[in-house]
């Protein structure tokens, strides 16, 4: 017999919780499979198995009725990969996946490694740098520009503003009010792109060419370019810089990776588990359902706590410890189910190449005091002073 969710007064979107959420996540997990957050009239799901179950059940827990926590951004997300369900989602994903396969054919790994080695060599010569802005952001911006085939103002504005799009999907409040105008302005700039703005051989021009051949669902290639650009920056930048931070603050783990570079994928996976770039994501419960025996009424909003699931002690022993030997390939840092991150393989390839270049050139890795800002959806550092030798 299903039971009603117990209420909670935790404010997931307060500055305090966003900056240090772990104890609050544990409280939600301990309270039940799904907890009703009274302040926002929604249900928070924090346990690993329950988060995975919800993401697999797209029929009951839909993305097509909104992944954001405000109406304006839910409307803006309609027709995107994130804001759709099968069969529309399947068609969008197939088109984007084909473009990514074309990028692989163009020897993407060689591009990633060459850019990584050149950038790391330059920064090592300097001896100190900011691992977020000088390393991770610069690298990801250049790589995404290469792959999508976009340069100039739009690309340069997108990289530092990537977190704005994720802030915009939160519940109404100051962060949303500040983020939405910037997000809509950048969406407008993308909407004005033409085939001539895209460099030959890039994903962007390929999308325009697919439209010309009648191979594209819908009529506007720029919405697919948005599907690439929207999530391409902030999450990958955060994943890379968080990995470097975790390694730098634990010399034993850094030594293990430096002495055995085959551990780089494991080190990145463990960082994604520990510091999930996307912490909170939305769903709508269409007709009513159950989560772990807890009754969820029709038309309810759901907050999936990926950051909590990845530190669930029911699944990961000693979840607050960073251990490169753990290699948690089953983490939900890139989501799960049909809506798992389309760009996950690219993000991994970027991170592995850049971390490989660091391991190859650096013996001693030290970091200063990191800085971060409260973000509605994502978690990542805004600055990480680093010294290397």
Coordinates of C-alpha atoms in Angstrom, one line a residue:
X1 CA 0.0 0.0 0.0
X2 CA 1.6 3.3 -1.1
X3 CA 2.2 5.9 1.6
X4 CA 2.2 9.7 1.4
X5 CA 5.5 11.5 1.2
X6 CA 6.7 13.0 4.5
X7 CA 7.1 16.8 4.4
X8 CA 10.4 18.7 4.7
X9 CA 11.3 22.3 5.3
X10 CA 14.7 22.0 3.6
X11 CA 15.2 24.8 1.0
X12 CA 17.3 23.1 -1.7
X13 CA 17.8 26.5 -3.4
X14 CA 19.1 28.5 -0.5
X15 CA 22.7 29.7 -0.8
X16 CA 23.7 27.7 2.3
X17 CA 22.4 24.4 0.8
X18 CA 23.7 25.0 -2.7
X19 CA 27.2 25.7 -1.4
X20 CA 27.3 22.8 1.0
X21 CA 24.4 20.4 0.3
X22 CA 25.7 17.1 1.6
X23 CA 24.2 17.0 5.1
X24 CA 20.9 18.2 3.6
X25 CA 20.9 15.5 1.0
X26 CA 21.6 12.9 3.6
X27 CA 18.6 14.2 5.6
X28 CA 16.4 13.8 2.5
X29 CA 17.7 10.3 1.8
X30 CA 17.1 9.3 5.4
X31 CA 13.5 10.7 5.4
X32 CA 12.3 8.5 2.5
X33 CA 12.4 7.6 -1.2
X34 CA 10.6 10.8 -2.0
X35 CA 10.2 13.8 0.2
X36 CA 7.7 16.7 -0.2
X37 CA 9.5 20.0 -0.1
X38 CA 6.7 22.2 1.1
X39 CA 8.4 25.5 0.2
X40 CA 8.3 24.6 -3.5
X41 CA 5.4 22.1 -3.6
X42 CA 7.5 19.4 -5.2
X43 CA 8.9 16.0 -4.5
X44 CA 12.7 15.5 -4.0
X45 CA 14.2 12.1 -4.8
X46 CA 17.7 11.6 -3.3
X47 CA 18.4 7.9 -3.1
X48 CA 20.5 6.3 -5.8
X49 CA 18.1 3.4 -6.8
X50 CA 15.1 5.7 -6.8
X51 CA 16.8 8.3 -8.9
X52 CA 17.7 5.7 -11.4
X53 CA 14.2 4.2 -11.4
X54 CA 12.6 7.6 -12.1
X55 CA 15.0 8.4 -15.0
X56 CA 14.3 5.1 -16.6
X57 CA 10.5 5.5 -16.4
X58 CA 10.0 8.4 -18.8
X59 CA 6.4 7.4 -19.5
X60 CA 5.4 8.2 -15.9
X61 CA 8.0 10.9 -15.2
X62 CA 8.1 13.1 -18.3
X63 CA 10.6 15.6 -19.5
X64 CA 8.2 16.9 -22.2
X65 CA 6.2 18.7 -19.6
X66 CA 9.2 20.5 -18.2
X67 CA 12.6 19.8 -16.7
X68 CA 12.8 23.3 -15.3
X69 CA 11.2 24.6 -12.1
X70 CA 9.7 27.7 -13.7
X71 CA 7.2 28.0 -16.6
X72 CA 9.2 30.4 -18.8
X73 CA 12.2 28.1 -19.2
X74 CA 10.0 25.0 -19.6
X75 CA 8.4 26.7 -22.6
X76 CA 11.9 27.6 -23.9
X77 CA 13.1 24.0 -23.6
X78 CA 10.2 22.5 -25.6
X79 CA 11.5 20.7 -28.6
X80 CA 15.0 20.3 -27.3
X81 CA 16.6 17.0 -26.4
X82 CA 16.2 17.7 -22.7
X83 CA 12.6 18.9 -23.0
X84 CA 11.1 16.1 -25.0
X85 CA 10.2 12.4 -24.7
X86 CA 10.2 9.6 -27.2
X87 CA 9.5 9.4 -30.1
X88 CA 10.4 13.1 -30.6
X89 CA 13.4 12.8 -28.2
X90 CA 14.6 9.7 -30.1
X91 CA 14.6 11.6 -33.4
X92 CA 16.4 14.6 -32.0
X93 CA 19.0 12.3 -30.3
X94 CA 19.5 10.3 -33.4
X95 CA 20.3 13.4 -35.5
X96 CA 22.7 14.8 -32.9
X97 CA 24.4 11.4 -32.4
X98 CA 25.0 11.1 -36.1
X99 CA 26.7 14.5 -36.1
X100 CA 28.9 13.4 -33.1
X101 CA 29.9 10.3 -35.0
X102 CA 31.0 12.4 -37.9
X103 CA 33.1 14.4 -35.5
X104 CA 34.8 11.1 -34.4
X105 CA 35.5 10.3 -38.0
X106 CA 37.5 13.5 -38.3
X107 CA 40.1 12.1 -35.8
X108 CA 38.6 14.0 -32.9
X109 CA 41.0 12.3 -30.4
X110 CA 44.0 13.8 -32.2
X111 CA 42.5 17.3 -32.0
X112 CA 41.8 16.9 -28.3
X113 CA 45.2 15.7 -27.4
X114 CA 47.1 18.3 -29.5
X115 CA 45.1 21.1 -28.0
X116 CA 45.6 19.7 -24.5
X117 CA 49.3 19.3 -24.8
X118 CA 49.8 22.8 -26.2
X119 CA 47.7 24.4 -23.5
X120 CA 49.2 22.5 -20.6
X121 CA 52.8 23.1 -21.9
X122 CA 52.1 26.8 -21.9
X123 CA 50.6 26.9 -18.4
X124 CA 53.4 24.7 -16.9
X125 CA 55.9 27.1 -18.2
X126 CA 54.1 29.8 -16.2
X127 CA 54.2 27.7 -13.1
X128 CA 50.9 29.0 -11.7
X129 CA 47.5 29.5 -13.3
X130 CA 43.8 29.3 -12.6
X131 CA 42.6 25.7 -13.3
X132 CA 39.1 26.8 -14.0
X133 CA 39.5 29.9 -16.3
X134 CA 43.0 29.4 -17.7
X135 CA 42.9 25.6 -18.2
X136 CA 39.4 23.9 -18.2
X137 CA 37.4 26.8 -19.7
X138 CA 39.9 27.8 -22.3
X139 CA 40.3 24.2 -23.4
X140 CA 36.6 23.3 -23.5
X141 CA 35.9 26.5 -25.4
X142 CA 38.4 25.8 -28.1
X143 CA 37.3 22.2 -28.5
X144 CA 33.6 23.0 -28.7
X145 CA 34.4 25.7 -31.2
X146 CA 36.3 23.2 -33.3
X147 CA 33.6 20.6 -33.2
X148 CA 30.5 22.8 -33.7
X149 CA 32.3 25.0 -36.2
X150 CA 31.5 28.2 -34.4
X151 CA 33.9 31.1 -33.7
X152 CA 33.8 34.7 -32.6
X153 CA 31.4 36.5 -30.3
X154 CA 28.8 33.8 -29.8
X155 CA 31.5 31.3 -28.8
X156 CA 33.3 33.6 -26.5
X157 CA 30.1 34.7 -24.8
X158 CA 28.8 31.2 -24.3
X159 CA 31.7 29.7 -22.4
X160 CA 31.6 31.9 -19.3
X161 CA 27.8 32.1 -19.5
X162 CA 27.2 28.4 -19.6
X163 CA 26.1 28.3 -16.0
X164 CA 23.5 31.0 -16.7
X165 CA 21.4 28.5 -18.7
X166 CA 21.4 26.1 -15.7
X167 CA 20.6 28.9 -13.3
X168 CA 17.6 29.8 -15.5
X169 CA 15.9 26.5 -14.9
X170 CA 15.6 26.9 -11.2
X171 CA 12.6 28.1 -9.2
X172 CA 11.6 31.7 -9.4
X173 CA 14.0 33.9 -7.4
X174 CA 16.9 36.3 -7.8
X175 CA 19.2 33.8 -9.6
X176 CA 16.5 33.1 -12.2
X177 CA 15.6 36.7 -12.6
X178 CA 19.2 37.5 -13.3
X179 CA 19.8 34.5 -15.5
X180 CA 16.8 34.4 -17.8
X181 CA 17.4 37.7 -19.7
X182 CA 21.0 36.6 -20.4
X183 CA 19.9 33.1 -21.4
X184 CA 17.2 34.4 -23.8
X185 CA 19.6 36.9 -25.3
X186 CA 22.1 34.1 -26.1
X187 CA 19.3 31.9 -27.4
X188 CA 18.4 34.7 -29.7
X189 CA 21.9 35.0 -30.9
X190 CA 22.0 31.3 -31.7
X191 CA 18.7 31.6 -33.5
X192 CA 20.2 34.2 -35.9
X193 CA 23.1 31.9 -37.0
X194 CA 23.2 30.9 -40.6
X195 CA 25.1 28.3 -42.6
X196 CA 27.6 30.9 -43.6
X197 CA 28.4 31.5 -39.9
X198 CA 29.5 27.9 -39.5
X199 CA 33.0 26.7 -40.5
X200 CA 33.2 23.9 -43.1
X201 CA 33.3 20.4 -41.6
X202 CA 31.8 21.3 -38.3
X203 CA 28.7 19.9 -36.7
X204 CA 26.8 23.2 -37.1
X205 CA 27.3 23.4 -40.9
X206 CA 26.4 19.7 -41.1
X207 CA 23.1 20.4 -39.4
X208 CA 22.3 23.1 -42.0
X209 CA 23.2 20.7 -44.8
X210 CA 21.0 18.0 -43.3
X211 CA 18.1 20.5 -43.3
X212 CA 18.7 21.2 -47.0
X213 CA 18.5 17.5 -47.7
X214 CA 15.3 17.2 -45.8
X215 CA 16.8 14.9 -43.2
X216 CA 16.0 17.0 -40.2
X217 CA 12.9 16.8 -38.0
X218 CA 11.6 20.4 -37.7
X219 CA 12.7 23.4 -39.7
X220 CA 15.3 25.2 -37.6
X221 CA 18.9 23.8 -37.4
X222 CA 19.7 26.4 -34.7
X223 CA 17.7 24.6 -32.1
X224 CA 19.9 21.6 -32.6
X225 CA 23.0 23.8 -32.3
X226 CA 21.5 25.0 -29.0
X227 CA 21.3 21.3 -28.0
X228 CA 25.1 21.1 -28.5
X229 CA 26.1 24.5 -27.0
X230 CA 23.7 24.6 -24.0
X231 CA 25.2 21.8 -22.0
X232 CA 28.6 21.7 -23.6
X233 CA 30.5 24.1 -21.5
X234 CA 29.6 24.4 -17.8
X235 CA 29.3 20.7 -16.9
X236 CA 32.6 19.6 -18.6
X237 CA 34.5 22.6 -17.2
X238 CA 33.2 21.7 -13.8
X239 CA 34.0 18.1 -14.1
X240 CA 37.6 18.8 -15.2
X241 CA 38.4 21.4 -12.6
X242 CA 36.7 19.4 -9.8
X243 CA 39.0 16.4 -10.7
X244 CA 42.1 18.6 -10.5
X245 CA 40.9 20.0 -7.2
X246 CA 40.3 16.6 -5.6
X247 CA 43.6 15.3 -6.9
X248 CA 45.5 18.3 -5.7
X249 CA 44.1 18.2 -2.2
X250 CA 44.9 14.5 -1.8
X251 CA 48.6 13.9 -2.7
X252 CA 48.2 10.1 -2.3
X253 CA 45.5 9.9 -5.0
X254 CA 47.5 12.3 -7.2
X255 CA 50.6 10.1 -6.9
X256 CA 48.6 7.0 -7.8
X257 CA 47.3 8.6 -11.0
X258 CA 50.7 10.2 -11.9
X259 CA 52.4 6.8 -11.5
X260 CA 49.6 5.0 -13.4
X261 CA 47.9 7.2 -16.0
X262 CA 45.5 4.3 -16.9
X263 CA 43.7 5.5 -13.7
X264 CA 42.7 8.8 -15.4
X265 CA 39.2 7.6 -16.5
X266 CA 38.6 6.3 -12.9
X267 CA 39.8 9.6 -11.4
X268 CA 37.4 11.5 -13.6
X269 CA 34.5 9.1 -12.9
X270 CA 35.1 9.5 -9.1
X271 CA 35.1 13.3 -9.4
X272 CA 31.9 13.2 -11.3
X273 CA 30.4 11.1 -8.5
X274 CA 31.8 13.3 -5.7
X275 CA 31.1 16.7 -7.3
X276 CA 28.3 16.0 -9.8
X277 CA 28.2 18.9 -12.3
X278 CA 24.4 18.7 -12.5
X279 CA 23.1 18.4 -8.9
X280 CA 19.3 18.9 -9.5
X281 CA 17.1 18.2 -12.5
X282 CA 13.4 18.3 -13.0
X283 CA 10.6 15.9 -14.2
X284 CA 6.9 16.0 -14.1
X285 CA 4.7 13.1 -12.9
X286 CA 2.1 13.0 -15.6
X287 CA -0.7 10.8 -14.2
X288 CA 0.4 9.9 -10.7
X289 CA 2.9 7.1 -9.8
X290 CA 4.9 5.6 -6.9
X291 CA 8.5 6.1 -6.0
X292 CA 9.8 3.4 -3.6
X293 CA 6.3 2.9 -2.3
X294 CA 5.6 6.6 -1.9
X295 CA 2.6 8.0 -3.7
X296 CA 3.2 10.9 -6.1
X297 CA 0.0 12.7 -7.2
X298 CA -0.7 13.6 -10.8
X299 CA 0.8 16.8 -12.2
X300 CA 3.5 16.9 -9.4
X301 CA 6.9 18.3 -10.0
X302 CA 9.9 16.1 -9.2
X303 CA 13.4 17.2 -8.3
X304 CA 16.0 14.5 -9.0
X305 CA 19.0 15.0 -6.8
X306 CA 21.8 13.5 -8.8
X307 CA 24.4 15.0 -6.4
X308 CA 22.6 13.1 -3.5
X309 CA 22.3 9.8 -5.4
X310 CA 26.0 9.8 -6.2
X311 CA 26.8 10.1 -2.4
X312 CA 24.2 7.6 -1.3
X313 CA 25.8 5.3 1.3
X314 CA 23.2 2.7 0.4
X315 CA 25.1 2.2 -2.9
X316 CA 28.6 3.7 -2.4
X317 CA 30.6 2.7 0.8
X318 CA 32.4 5.7 2.4
X319 CA 30.7 8.0 -0.2
X320 CA 32.4 11.2 1.0
X321 CA 35.9 9.9 0.3
X322 CA 37.6 10.5 -3.1
X323 CA 39.2 7.2 -4.1
X324 CA 40.5 6.8 -7.7
X325 CA 40.5 3.0 -7.3
X326 CA 36.7 3.0 -6.9
X327 CA 36.0 3.9 -10.6
X328 CA 32.2 4.3 -10.2
X329 CA 31.1 3.8 -13.8
X330 CA 27.5 3.5 -12.7
X331 CA 27.3 7.1 -11.3
X332 CA 24.5 9.3 -12.4
X333 CA 26.6 12.4 -12.9
X334 CA 25.6 12.4 -16.6
X335 CA 22.0 11.3 -15.8
X336 CA 20.6 7.9 -16.7
X337 CA 18.0 6.3 -19.0
X338 CA 16.9 7.7 -22.3
X339 CA 17.9 11.2 -21.2
X340 CA 21.4 10.4 -20.2
X341 CA 23.8 13.2 -21.4
X342 CA 24.2 13.0 -25.1
X343 CA 27.6 14.6 -24.9
X344 CA 28.9 12.4 -22.1
X345 CA 31.4 10.6 -24.4
X346 CA 32.7 13.9 -25.7
X347 CA 33.1 15.2 -22.2
X348 CA 35.0 12.1 -21.1
X349 CA 37.3 12.4 -24.2
X350 CA 38.0 16.0 -23.4
X351 CA 38.7 15.3 -19.7
X352 CA 40.9 12.3 -20.4
X353 CA 43.0 14.2 -22.9
X354 CA 43.5 17.2 -20.7
X355 CA 44.1 15.3 -17.5
X356 CA 46.5 13.1 -19.5
X357 CA 48.5 16.1 -20.6
X358 CA 48.6 17.3 -17.0
X359 CA 49.8 14.0 -15.7
X360 CA 52.4 13.8 -18.5
X361 CA 54.0 17.2 -17.7
X362 CA 53.4 17.8 -14.0
X363 CA 55.1 16.2 -11.0
X364 CA 53.8 18.4 -8.1
X365 CA 50.2 19.6 -8.1
X366 CA 49.2 22.1 -5.5
X367 CA 46.1 24.3 -5.2
X368 CA 45.1 27.4 -3.3
X369 CA 41.7 28.3 -1.9
X370 CA 39.0 27.4 -4.4
X371 CA 36.0 29.7 -5.0
X372 CA 32.5 28.8 -6.0
X373 CA 29.1 30.5 -6.3
X374 CA 25.7 29.1 -5.4
X375 CA 24.1 27.7 -8.6
X376 CA 20.5 26.6 -9.1
X377 CA 21.3 23.4 -11.0
X378 CA 25.0 22.9 -11.3
X379 CA 28.0 22.6 -8.9
X380 CA 31.4 23.7 -9.9
X381 CA 34.3 26.0 -9.0
X382 CA 34.6 29.5 -10.3
X383 CA 38.3 29.7 -9.5
X384 CA 41.0 27.4 -8.5
X385 CA 44.5 28.8 -8.1
X386 CA 47.1 26.1 -9.0
X387 CA 50.8 25.8 -8.8
X388 CA 52.7 23.1 -10.7
X389 CA 56.2 21.9 -11.1

